[in-house]
XYZ file of C-alpha atoms in Angstrom:
711
model
C 16.903 8.668 9.250
C 18.753 11.927 9.727
C 22.459 12.312 10.247
C 23.662 13.004 13.765
C 23.912 16.697 14.515
C 26.865 18.440 16.110
C 24.942 18.679 19.386
C 24.029 14.980 19.445
C 25.936 12.530 21.643
C 27.903 9.762 19.944
C 27.412 7.298 22.835
C 24.584 6.715 25.293
C 24.572 3.944 27.880
C 26.873 1.659 25.928
C 25.095 2.326 22.632
C 26.976 3.693 19.665
C 24.525 6.157 18.077
C 24.277 5.822 14.297
C 21.669 8.440 13.429
C 18.417 10.157 14.368
C 15.188 8.225 13.991
C 12.970 11.097 15.133
C 12.472 13.852 17.662
C 9.680 15.366 19.738
C 9.015 17.839 22.489
C 10.625 15.662 25.169
C 13.738 14.492 23.355
C 15.164 12.573 20.428
C 15.170 8.931 19.364
C 18.361 7.461 17.929
C 19.353 4.225 16.304
C 21.986 2.656 18.531
C 24.185 -0.395 18.404
C 25.621 -2.173 21.431
C 29.113 -3.627 21.631
C 27.757 -7.068 20.722
C 26.047 -5.700 17.614
C 22.445 -5.552 18.859
C 20.363 -2.694 17.479
C 18.147 -0.562 19.697
C 15.896 2.484 19.498
C 17.362 4.798 22.145
C 15.225 7.646 23.530
C 17.254 10.455 25.056
C 15.570 13.197 27.091
C 16.313 16.869 26.445
C 18.569 18.592 29.024
C 15.861 21.081 30.053
C 13.610 18.216 31.181
C 16.466 16.162 32.614
C 17.082 18.903 35.171
C 13.519 18.692 36.519
C 13.497 16.515 39.685
C 9.784 15.738 39.372
C 10.273 14.704 35.786
C 13.034 12.270 36.753
C 10.755 10.645 39.326
C 8.007 10.123 36.774
C 10.444 8.942 34.115
C 11.977 6.424 36.534
C 8.519 5.136 37.472
C 7.418 4.678 33.872
C 10.726 3.088 32.860
C 10.411 0.566 35.661
C 6.808 -0.149 34.695
C 7.786 -0.588 31.059
C 10.289 -3.253 32.038
C 7.365 -5.198 33.484
C 5.547 -5.292 30.161
C 5.833 -8.934 29.220
C 4.392 -9.654 25.797
C 5.902 -10.997 22.594
C 3.726 -8.452 20.747
C 5.165 -5.344 22.456
C 8.732 -4.138 22.018
C 10.970 -5.111 24.911
C 12.838 -2.543 26.990
C 16.523 -3.455 26.780
C 18.059 -0.820 29.039
C 17.626 2.542 30.713
C 19.587 5.261 32.429
C 17.091 7.176 34.529
C 19.828 8.638 36.748
C 22.254 9.589 33.979
C 22.947 13.215 33.138
C 20.866 12.693 29.989
C 18.151 10.151 30.951
C 17.615 7.499 28.291
C 15.635 4.381 27.581
C 16.363 1.729 24.959
C 13.949 -0.715 23.360
C 14.602 -3.499 20.904
C 14.812 -2.380 17.296
C 12.224 -4.037 15.073
C 13.123 -4.510 11.360
C 9.661 -4.285 9.887
C 7.384 -1.822 8.088
C 4.774 0.123 10.001
C 1.160 -0.939 9.520
C 0.537 2.486 8.003
C 3.132 1.840 5.298
C 1.889 -1.693 4.623
C -1.708 -0.518 4.115
C -0.650 2.482 2.025
C 1.485 0.332 -0.281
C -0.437 -2.949 -0.330
C -4.021 -1.916 0.385
C -6.470 -2.935 3.150
C -5.997 -6.253 4.913
C -8.527 -9.101 4.621
C -10.843 -9.754 7.556
C -8.861 -12.722 8.877
C -5.661 -10.694 8.927
C -7.417 -7.880 10.800
C -8.776 -10.287 13.404
C -5.373 -11.866 14.012
C -3.806 -8.418 14.214
C -6.474 -7.327 16.688
C -5.988 -10.341 18.930
C -2.223 -9.994 19.145
C -2.326 -6.243 19.744
C -5.016 -6.777 22.394
C -2.565 -9.079 24.161
C 0.127 -6.411 23.917
C -2.211 -3.783 25.387
C -3.298 -6.156 28.158
C 0.347 -6.457 29.191
C 0.826 -2.695 29.021
C -2.248 -2.115 31.178
C -1.224 -4.840 33.646
C 2.074 -3.009 34.111
C 0.209 0.128 35.163
C 0.762 1.946 31.896
C -1.537 3.455 29.293
C -0.253 3.593 25.752
C -1.997 6.883 24.870
C -1.141 6.721 21.149
C -2.237 3.460 19.518
C -2.112 4.169 15.783
C -0.922 2.462 12.574
C 2.462 4.169 12.755
C 3.087 2.628 16.178
C 2.547 -0.962 15.028
C 5.367 -2.702 13.193
C 4.854 -5.892 11.178
C 7.528 -8.566 11.430
C 8.051 -12.099 10.227
C 6.641 -13.548 13.444
C 3.827 -11.105 14.167
C 3.136 -7.443 14.959
C 4.877 -5.311 17.566
C 3.344 -2.431 19.496
C 5.939 0.283 20.031
C 6.259 3.515 21.979
C 4.064 2.494 24.921
C 3.661 5.303 27.425
C 7.316 6.238 27.884
C 7.844 9.974 28.344
C 4.989 10.706 25.980
C 3.589 13.670 27.916
C 5.472 13.817 31.164
C 6.292 17.432 31.886
C 4.453 18.808 34.930
C 2.394 21.388 33.072
C 1.051 18.914 30.559
C 0.151 16.279 33.122
C -1.922 18.692 35.178
C -3.705 20.272 32.221
C -7.179 18.697 32.067
C -7.881 20.106 28.600
C -4.751 18.708 26.964
C -5.486 16.382 24.045
C -3.183 13.365 24.202
C -2.832 11.077 21.185
C -3.271 11.325 17.439
C -6.534 12.831 16.123
C -8.389 10.212 14.135
C -7.127 7.445 16.426
C -7.996 8.736 19.904
C -11.065 8.172 22.068
C -13.903 10.696 22.417
C -13.158 11.149 26.130
C -9.600 12.105 25.210
C -10.969 14.703 22.800
C -13.371 16.237 25.340
C -11.671 15.758 28.711
C -7.989 15.789 27.766
C -5.159 14.084 29.622
C -7.225 13.490 32.758
C -9.411 10.988 30.843
C -6.590 8.916 29.358
C -7.104 5.314 30.456
C -7.082 1.706 29.249
C -10.511 2.092 27.643
C -9.077 4.846 25.465
C -6.408 2.462 24.210
C -9.142 -0.030 23.239
C -11.006 2.668 21.289
C -7.751 3.608 19.516
C -7.162 -0.048 18.694
C -10.645 -0.154 17.158
C -9.741 2.840 14.980
C -6.503 1.128 13.978
C -8.253 -2.107 12.997
C -10.899 -0.210 11.016
C -8.080 1.533 9.169
C -6.393 -1.805 8.474
C -9.666 -3.216 7.086
C -10.653 -0.236 4.917
C -7.497 1.780 4.275
C -8.969 4.900 5.878
C -9.497 6.193 9.451
C -13.073 5.557 10.691
C -13.626 9.240 11.470
C -12.119 10.606 8.293
C -9.255 13.038 7.908
C -8.726 16.748 7.590
C -8.651 19.580 10.108
C -8.008 18.546 13.719
C -11.091 20.276 15.124
C -13.328 18.546 12.556
C -11.718 15.193 13.335
C -12.279 15.609 17.054
C -15.902 16.663 16.506
C -16.634 13.588 14.371
C -14.903 11.338 16.917
C -17.163 12.655 19.688
C -20.478 12.896 17.799
C -20.474 10.751 14.633
C -20.761 7.021 14.063
C -17.587 5.426 12.677
C -17.357 4.832 8.951
C -17.143 1.059 8.572
C -18.342 0.876 4.965
C -16.549 -1.852 3.052
C -16.238 -4.189 6.031
C -18.527 -7.017 4.960
C -17.437 -9.554 7.559
C -20.253 -9.462 10.180
C -18.054 -10.752 13.008
C -15.388 -8.112 12.444
C -17.943 -5.336 11.993
C -19.648 -6.231 15.286
C -16.314 -6.384 17.089
C -15.313 -2.925 15.892
C -18.713 -1.572 16.853
C -18.170 -2.496 20.501
C -14.584 -1.229 20.542
C -15.690 2.120 19.104
C -18.519 2.701 21.554
C -18.619 6.321 22.735
C -18.923 5.205 26.372
C -15.647 3.909 27.842
C -17.408 1.503 30.199
C -19.212 -0.181 27.292
C -15.984 -1.181 25.567
C -14.380 -4.544 26.253
C -11.054 -4.605 28.032
C -7.937 -5.595 26.159
C -7.913 -8.931 27.992
C -11.555 -9.526 27.078
C -10.766 -8.824 23.430
C -8.180 -11.583 23.495
C -10.859 -13.983 24.681
C -13.502 -12.733 22.253
C -11.424 -12.919 19.068
C -11.217 -16.588 18.158
C -8.957 -16.310 15.134
C -5.841 -18.419 15.636
C -2.682 -16.465 16.326
C 0.353 -17.273 14.178
C 3.138 -19.371 15.604
C 6.189 -17.847 13.993
C 4.543 -17.684 10.557
C 3.179 -14.950 8.324
C 0.480 -16.974 6.588
C -2.148 -14.698 8.135
C -0.980 -11.784 5.966
C -1.397 -11.197 2.210
C 1.565 -12.135 0.025
C 2.489 -8.565 -0.910
C 2.705 -7.591 2.767
C 4.846 -10.671 3.444
C 7.197 -9.596 0.651
C 7.454 -6.137 2.188
C 8.303 -7.658 5.586
C 10.869 -9.971 4.008
C 12.486 -7.055 2.215
C 12.935 -5.154 5.468
C 14.227 -8.177 7.376
C 16.692 -9.139 4.672
C 18.161 -5.656 4.639
C 18.799 -5.804 8.377
C 20.280 -9.306 8.243
C 22.681 -8.153 5.543
C 24.240 -5.493 7.731
C 27.912 -6.057 8.461
C 29.283 -5.327 11.906
C 31.209 -2.290 13.044
C 34.969 -2.711 13.296
C 35.491 -2.399 17.034
C 39.159 -1.524 16.665
C 38.194 1.744 14.990
C 35.672 2.887 17.596
C 36.740 5.217 20.364
C 36.450 3.414 23.700
C 35.577 6.512 25.690
C 31.814 7.192 25.547
C 32.497 10.762 26.627
C 34.671 11.438 23.605
C 33.410 14.169 21.274
C 31.292 13.139 18.323
C 33.396 12.380 15.235
C 32.979 14.133 11.926
C 30.575 12.637 9.391
C 33.497 11.346 7.335
C 35.019 9.811 10.469
C 31.660 8.294 11.429
C 31.423 6.733 7.995
C 34.785 5.070 8.555
C 33.703 3.851 11.979
C 30.241 2.614 11.114
C 30.985 1.565 7.563
C 28.045 -0.016 5.826
C 26.614 -1.107 9.144
C 24.654 2.070 9.751
C 20.911 1.505 9.738
C 18.020 3.917 9.337
C 14.270 3.774 9.826
C 11.566 5.243 7.623
C 7.947 4.615 8.522
C 9.034 1.842 10.876
C 11.182 0.043 8.292
C 14.942 -0.397 8.426
C 17.523 -0.077 5.722
C 21.249 0.131 5.136
C 22.493 3.652 4.469
C 25.761 2.968 2.755
C 24.802 5.196 -0.170
C 23.056 7.772 2.002
C 26.189 8.384 4.051
C 28.522 8.318 1.091
C 30.427 11.535 0.392
C 29.545 12.494 -3.177
C 31.392 15.809 -3.240
C 34.185 16.343 -5.731
C 36.597 17.291 -2.956
C 36.535 18.851 0.469
C 37.379 22.463 0.646
C 37.362 22.864 -3.118
C 37.046 26.329 -4.533
C 35.999 27.657 -7.892
C 32.780 27.460 -9.938
C 30.062 25.263 -8.542
C 29.509 21.888 -10.162
C 25.929 20.848 -10.868
C 24.653 17.300 -11.036
C 22.752 14.938 -13.305
C 21.515 12.026 -11.231
C 21.240 8.389 -12.246
C 18.911 6.212 -10.202
C 19.348 2.663 -11.396
C 19.498 -0.983 -10.447
C 23.266 -1.461 -10.361
C 23.445 -4.657 -8.318
C 20.004 -6.268 -8.452
C 17.990 -8.304 -10.975
C 18.330 -5.707 -13.775
C 21.889 -4.653 -13.013
C 23.009 -5.105 -16.634
C 20.435 -2.588 -17.839
C 21.173 -0.220 -14.948
C 24.915 -0.224 -15.541
C 24.390 0.332 -19.256
C 22.228 3.348 -18.487
C 24.794 4.785 -16.076
C 27.469 4.487 -18.747
C 25.256 6.195 -21.305
C 24.605 9.147 -18.995
C 28.296 9.481 -18.131
C 29.193 9.628 -21.814
C 26.570 12.337 -22.423
C 27.836 14.453 -19.519
C 31.445 13.926 -20.597
C 30.517 15.199 -24.033
C 28.754 18.220 -22.487
C 31.745 19.077 -20.326
C 34.064 18.939 -23.354
C 32.229 21.875 -24.936
C 33.980 25.237 -24.834
C 30.636 27.096 -24.641
C 29.157 25.127 -21.735
C 27.415 27.418 -19.186
C 28.890 25.414 -16.297
C 30.425 22.045 -15.532
C 28.276 19.029 -14.753
C 28.953 15.775 -12.957
C 27.114 12.465 -12.631
C 25.888 11.124 -9.316
C 24.696 7.519 -9.467
C 22.716 5.783 -6.712
C 22.116 2.052 -6.747
C 18.511 1.240 -5.781
C 19.124 -2.520 -6.313
C 15.775 -2.758 -8.096
C 14.004 -2.607 -4.708
C 11.157 -0.180 -4.043
C 12.326 0.679 -0.527
C 15.854 1.462 -1.708
C 14.347 3.335 -4.643
C 12.366 5.618 -2.368
C 15.432 6.444 -0.355
C 17.455 7.157 -3.485
C 14.712 9.502 -4.689
C 14.660 11.288 -1.333
C 18.409 11.825 -1.515
C 18.197 13.295 -4.996
C 15.156 15.412 -4.142
C 16.802 17.148 -1.198
C 20.104 17.735 -3.024
C 19.640 21.178 -4.574
C 22.648 20.648 -6.856
C 20.762 17.917 -8.768
C 19.122 19.300 -11.905
C 17.437 16.121 -13.169
C 17.510 12.348 -12.740
C 17.690 9.610 -15.366
C 15.947 6.416 -14.190
C 14.762 4.258 -12.538
C 15.397 0.990 -14.341
C 12.098 -0.828 -13.843
C 8.380 -0.293 -13.305
C 7.868 -1.072 -9.587
C 10.614 1.288 -8.461
C 9.411 3.998 -10.833
C 5.910 3.715 -9.406
C 7.283 3.958 -5.872
C 9.354 7.120 -6.415
C 7.141 9.303 -8.591
C 5.511 11.032 -5.630
C 8.876 12.036 -4.173
C 10.135 13.521 -7.433
C 6.801 15.179 -8.082
C 6.791 16.893 -4.696
C 10.307 18.241 -5.311
C 9.415 19.137 -8.925
C 12.642 17.405 -9.923
C 12.669 16.235 -13.569
C 12.881 12.445 -13.857
C 13.309 10.729 -17.220
C 12.982 6.967 -17.516
C 14.106 5.049 -20.583
C 13.264 1.497 -19.495
C 10.107 1.681 -17.342
C 7.518 0.604 -19.863
C 4.365 0.296 -17.793
C 1.304 1.652 -19.547
C -0.014 3.537 -16.517
C 1.408 4.383 -13.110
C -0.819 4.320 -10.030
C -0.044 7.798 -8.719
C -2.180 10.892 -8.690
C 0.293 13.420 -10.019
C 3.267 13.082 -12.340
C 4.151 16.696 -13.029
C 7.890 16.089 -13.466
C 7.947 12.558 -14.924
C 8.915 11.857 -18.549
C 8.505 8.356 -19.989
C 11.061 8.462 -22.796
C 10.339 4.955 -24.056
C 7.365 3.300 -25.774
C 5.291 1.236 -23.373
C 5.079 -2.522 -23.820
C 1.510 -1.991 -24.974
C 2.603 0.564 -27.592
C 5.176 -1.875 -28.995
C 2.256 -4.081 -30.000
C 1.834 -1.857 -33.086
C 5.245 -2.472 -34.728
C 4.955 -6.146 -33.716
C 1.620 -6.284 -35.522
C 3.100 -4.573 -38.560
C 6.018 -6.992 -38.748
C 4.013 -10.166 -38.235
C 0.533 -9.555 -39.625
C 0.752 -6.928 -42.370
C 2.194 -9.361 -44.889
C 0.457 -11.427 -47.582
C 1.379 -14.844 -46.171
C -0.117 -14.288 -42.682
C -3.828 -14.478 -41.903
C -3.887 -15.672 -38.295
C -1.462 -14.763 -35.523
C -0.954 -17.228 -32.704
C -0.313 -15.385 -29.423
C 1.248 -17.379 -26.582
C 0.941 -15.330 -23.397
C 3.194 -16.832 -20.722
C 2.286 -15.378 -17.327
C 5.849 -15.997 -16.134
C 6.650 -12.758 -17.968
C 4.639 -10.708 -15.498
C 2.775 -7.497 -16.217
C 4.881 -6.498 -19.226
C 4.116 -9.781 -20.980
C 0.438 -9.426 -20.175
C 0.331 -5.907 -21.644
C 2.190 -6.899 -24.804
C 0.141 -10.039 -25.418
C -3.212 -8.499 -24.532
C -2.807 -5.388 -26.692
C -1.397 -7.299 -29.632
C -4.334 -9.692 -29.554
C -6.726 -6.737 -29.343
C -5.342 -4.492 -32.100
C -4.908 -7.242 -34.689
C -8.640 -7.896 -34.628
C -9.664 -4.227 -34.624
C -7.125 -2.677 -37.027
C -6.449 -5.405 -39.608
C -8.385 -8.021 -41.527
C -6.363 -10.740 -39.813
C -7.352 -12.798 -36.803
C -5.623 -14.095 -33.692
C -5.609 -17.323 -31.755
C -4.512 -16.545 -28.160
C -3.376 -19.027 -25.519
C -2.543 -18.084 -21.930
C -0.365 -20.427 -19.892
C 0.220 -20.188 -16.124
C 3.593 -19.180 -14.778
C 5.754 -22.228 -14.271
C 4.427 -24.179 -17.261
C 7.379 -26.310 -18.365
C 6.065 -28.183 -21.385
C 4.931 -25.821 -24.121
C 4.811 -28.442 -26.853
C 1.032 -29.059 -26.463
C 0.369 -25.320 -26.531
C 2.485 -24.792 -29.650
C 0.764 -27.768 -31.311
C -2.616 -26.245 -30.496
C -1.583 -22.876 -31.990
C -0.527 -24.571 -35.228
C -3.601 -26.830 -35.320
C -5.732 -23.685 -35.284
C -4.066 -22.412 -38.472
C -1.666 -19.898 -36.933
C 0.739 -18.858 -39.683
C 2.750 -16.443 -37.466
C 3.633 -16.853 -33.795
C 4.351 -14.389 -30.980
C 5.568 -15.349 -27.511
C 4.935 -12.868 -24.677
C 7.019 -13.938 -21.703
C 10.532 -14.230 -20.309
C 13.755 -15.719 -21.684
C 13.204 -19.181 -20.268
C 9.678 -19.416 -21.633
C 10.712 -18.111 -25.039
C 13.458 -20.746 -25.200
C 10.951 -23.498 -24.366
C 8.608 -22.194 -27.054
C 11.471 -22.102 -29.567
C 12.449 -25.708 -28.864
C 8.827 -26.858 -29.099
C 8.374 -25.041 -32.409
C 11.616 -26.435 -33.825
C 10.244 -29.952 -33.301
C 7.457 -29.218 -35.808
C 7.487 -28.539 -39.519
C 6.563 -24.852 -39.006
C 8.700 -22.424 -41.068
C 6.741 -19.172 -40.705
C 7.645 -15.952 -38.858
C 8.180 -16.200 -35.121
C 8.822 -13.425 -32.614
C 9.286 -12.970 -28.858
C 9.241 -9.928 -26.604
C 12.404 -7.862 -26.374
C 12.702 -9.000 -22.753
C 13.694 -12.439 -24.113
C 16.787 -11.005 -25.818
C 19.446 -12.386 -23.537
C 22.182 -14.954 -23.171
C 19.849 -17.420 -21.489
C 17.555 -17.516 -24.519
C 20.457 -18.335 -26.835
C 21.849 -20.962 -24.451
C 18.557 -22.684 -23.599
C 17.099 -22.574 -27.106
C 20.327 -23.592 -28.866
C 19.860 -24.085 -32.598
C 16.111 -23.520 -32.184
C 16.807 -19.807 -31.546
C 17.775 -19.257 -35.172
C 15.323 -17.053 -37.065
C 13.508 -15.618 -34.043
C 12.969 -11.852 -34.101
C 12.331 -9.148 -31.506
C 10.885 -5.640 -31.601
C 12.784 -3.584 -29.045
C 12.907 0.026 -27.848
C 16.719 -0.267 -27.959
C 18.757 0.657 -30.998
C 21.509 -1.724 -32.073
C 25.161 -0.859 -31.619
C 25.691 -1.315 -35.380
C 22.940 1.109 -36.412
C 24.257 3.999 -38.535
C 22.772 6.561 -36.133
C 24.682 4.963 -33.256
C 28.070 4.945 -34.962
C 29.660 7.834 -33.033
C 28.111 6.784 -29.730
C 29.311 3.199 -30.168
C 32.843 4.413 -30.934
C 32.870 6.632 -27.828
C 31.575 3.767 -25.719
C 34.232 1.384 -27.022
C 36.964 3.940 -26.332
C 35.871 4.579 -22.751
C 34.587 1.168 -21.678
C 36.402 -1.221 -24.003
C 33.360 -2.758 -25.658
C 30.147 -2.199 -27.556
C 27.262 -0.595 -25.670
C 24.695 -2.910 -24.091
C 20.944 -2.402 -24.553
C 19.615 0.774 -22.882
C 22.967 2.590 -22.950
C 22.141 4.632 -26.052
C 18.662 5.393 -24.756
C 20.081 6.742 -21.484
C 22.635 8.727 -23.488
C 19.733 10.243 -25.409
C 17.739 11.007 -22.254
C 20.709 12.803 -20.745
C 21.263 14.670 -24.005
C 17.627 15.763 -24.008
C 17.988 17.120 -20.470
C 21.315 18.807 -21.197
C 19.875 20.479 -24.268
C 17.095 21.972 -22.131
C 19.591 22.977 -19.427
C 21.767 24.763 -21.980
C 18.789 26.670 -23.375
C 17.781 27.967 -19.936
C 20.996 28.318 -17.972
C 23.263 31.258 -17.485
C 26.935 30.918 -16.547
C 27.141 29.237 -13.135
C 23.387 29.735 -12.680
C 21.379 26.598 -13.418
C 17.683 26.716 -14.266
C 15.032 26.216 -11.618
C 13.632 22.697 -11.541
C 10.115 23.754 -12.507
C 11.444 25.753 -15.458
C 13.497 22.778 -16.595
C 10.435 20.510 -16.435
C 8.519 22.938 -18.648
C 11.395 23.239 -21.099
C 11.810 19.467 -21.463
C 8.064 19.093 -21.957
C 8.062 21.521 -24.898
C 11.363 20.483 -26.481
C 12.171 18.190 -29.347
C 15.470 16.364 -29.532
C 17.117 14.160 -32.137
C 18.818 11.260 -30.413
C 20.718 8.152 -31.350
C 17.763 5.816 -30.745
C 14.866 8.034 -31.824
C 13.517 11.572 -32.024
C 12.144 12.762 -28.693
C 9.076 14.908 -28.120
C 6.408 14.622 -25.454
C 2.654 14.942 -25.396
C 0.525 16.635 -22.769
C 0.903 13.646 -20.448
C 4.726 13.764 -20.822
C 4.688 10.472 -22.679
C 6.800 9.971 -25.744
C 5.128 10.939 -29.003
C 5.205 8.292 -31.710
C 6.329 4.664 -31.541
C 9.904 4.334 -32.737
C 11.210 0.803 -32.258
C 13.975 -1.410 -33.595
C 14.073 -4.880 -35.084
C 16.581 -7.491 -33.907
C 16.926 -11.152 -34.805
C 18.981 -14.263 -34.174
C 21.256 -14.853 -37.136
C 24.065 -17.413 -37.099
C 23.582 -18.020 -33.390
C 23.858 -14.384 -32.264
C 21.618 -11.352 -31.874
C 21.855 -9.000 -34.871
C 20.437 -5.535 -35.425
C 18.114 -5.730 -38.454
C 17.104 -2.083 -38.673
C 14.171 0.134 -37.684
C 10.934 -1.683 -36.948
C 8.006 -0.996 -39.301
C 6.145 2.254 -38.673
C 2.555 2.892 -39.660
C -0.117 5.341 -38.608
C -1.975 3.905 -35.617
C-alpha cells in the first residue's frame, strides 16, 4: 500500500481513507474504514471522468447492477456515491492472499482444489452475468482466498467506461494470457459471458500447473498463441479436470459451457465454511492474513476530524489518528502497517550532515524474538563504536524493523529497506523462511544483506547477488560434531536420533552427520528417525544402545532433547552425548533437570566468556546491564564487516553505492569476535568455525572452540 498523497481525499462517503491500494486510468482504489470499523476497498473516479455526463450514466448503471450480484463467492458492494462530486464505489475488503500469490509461494494446487475453486468461481460468474455484467478480467490476481472460500473481485465496475474506449472495436480488454481469443481479435465489442468462462479456464489451468496455458512474454506473442495455439495443459494428469478445461478453453465462444452449466458439471463438493479443500501451506498463508486483520485495533474516534471536507492531515497527524489500525494490501493480502508508517527520521527539519543507515531486519516479537533482540543489540553496539571514531567518514544510525518471524511481514520490511536510499546494508533476517522470502527484494535493489542465523543449506531463489550467509549452515556444523564425537579412540559407532519435531534444520544436521561419518572416517553410524510428536524416546534410546552406539547425537528441538536426556539418564550409559545448538535453552535445562548434566553442543555462537569476546561482553554489560545472549556477537561481527567495507569505500558524507559495497564485502576479510570472515564465490562463509558449549553444574558453559579439521 502507498501512503496517501497530498491530492488524495481523506474522507469519501463516510469512509476514512487509510492509504492507496492501487490506481489505474479511471481512478484510484483506497483502503477505507467506516465509523463502525468495517474495512472497504473504495474506488474513486478521477475528476476528468467525473465531469463527463455520459460516464456518470454508465457508472450509475454498472453500480446498480453490481449491487444485484448476489453470491457468497463475489465481493459484496457496500456503498456507492454515483452522484457525488467524486463518484465512488465501495466493496467489502477481503483479508486473504490472491490466488497468484498462493500459487507463486506454495506451488500448483491439487486437482480436487482446482475443481472446488472452479465450481465456486463459476457460481460467482453466474451471479455477475445474471446481473447484466461481464467481468472482463478474470485472472489469478482478481481471486482472493479466504478461510471460507474464494472471492472474485473487481467485477466490471468502471473497468473501461470512457466513451472512446467503449466504442473502439479494436480495443483489447483484459489481461493477456487470461483473455479469450475473441477479445484478442475483436476487442471490446466481443466481450461477453463466454469470454469470462474462457478466462476462468485459463485461471484454473494456472492454478493446476503454476503457469498460464498460453505462456508468457511479449503481449503480441501471447495474443497470437491465445488465438491460434492449443493450451498447454501438460502436468494435469486428472482426466476429469483436463477434459473440463478443454471445453472451457475452446476457441469458439458458443462451444464453451456457461458459468451456470459449469456449476452443474463440476461435482466436487463445495466447502461449507472450511478450508480442507486446500493444501496445508495455502491454509497457513490464509490464516496468516486473517490473523493480521483480526489483530487490528480500532481508530480512536475522538481524534478524527468530524468534517469529511476537512483537508487531509499530515502523515504524522494521520499516524496519530489511525494509529496501528492502518491496513495495507499487497497482492490481495492485508497487513498492519504500524512499522511502515513509523517516522524513522532523527528529527524533523534537522540540518547538518546527512546520517546514513544500517538496517536490522529481525524477529523482535515472534517465536525467535530472543535471537532477534540479541542481534539488534549487537548491531547497535557496532554502530555506536563506529560513530565514536574521530576519523569516521560520516555518522551512521541503526534502523530496526520487526518482521515477527513471519514471511509476509518480512517481505514488507525488505521492501521498506530497499526503497530507503539512506540504507547502506541490512543485517538479518533471523530465520530461514523469512530469509528465503526476502532475498528477491534485496537482490533487485542490490542492497547488501548479511544473515548470521539463517542456516539453511540452500535457498530456493534464482539470484542472490547481494546476500551473504555469515554463518555455517546446519549441514556444515556436522563436521565439527563428527570431530568431537567420532574422532576419538573410545568411539566406533555413533547413534543418531533424528527427531522430526526439529524441522528442516534437524533433518539437515542429522542427515549430513550420518552421511559424513561413514564416508570420511572408519567409524559407523546407527540412525533412528522418529516422527514429530513422539513423546516416549526410551525405546529409541534403548535401541541405539542395543546396537552398540558408544556416542549419541540428538537432532531436534529443546523438548525432544530433554526427553532424550531423561531416557538416557535411566540407563547405565556414560559415553559422550550431544544435541543440536537449537536445544541450548532454558526449556532444555528445566525439562531435563539433572539429566542435562554432561550434554554438549556445537554452536555457531561464541560464548560470552571467550577471550576474543572480552571487550564486546564488557561493552554489552555496560550498555544493556547483562551478558550478551547468543547471536549478539555474531551480529556485532556482521555489522563490523559491513562498516569496514563502508569505511574503505566512502568519502566524507558520500556513502558507497550499494553495488560497490556488495563487491567490497565479497572480496574482504574481517577478523571478528566469533570468527574470521571471508566469503567464497557463492557469498557463503569460508571455513567452518564453531564453538563448543556444555552443561556443567546445571548451567550452560562455554568450553572453547569446536574441533577443526580439513574437510
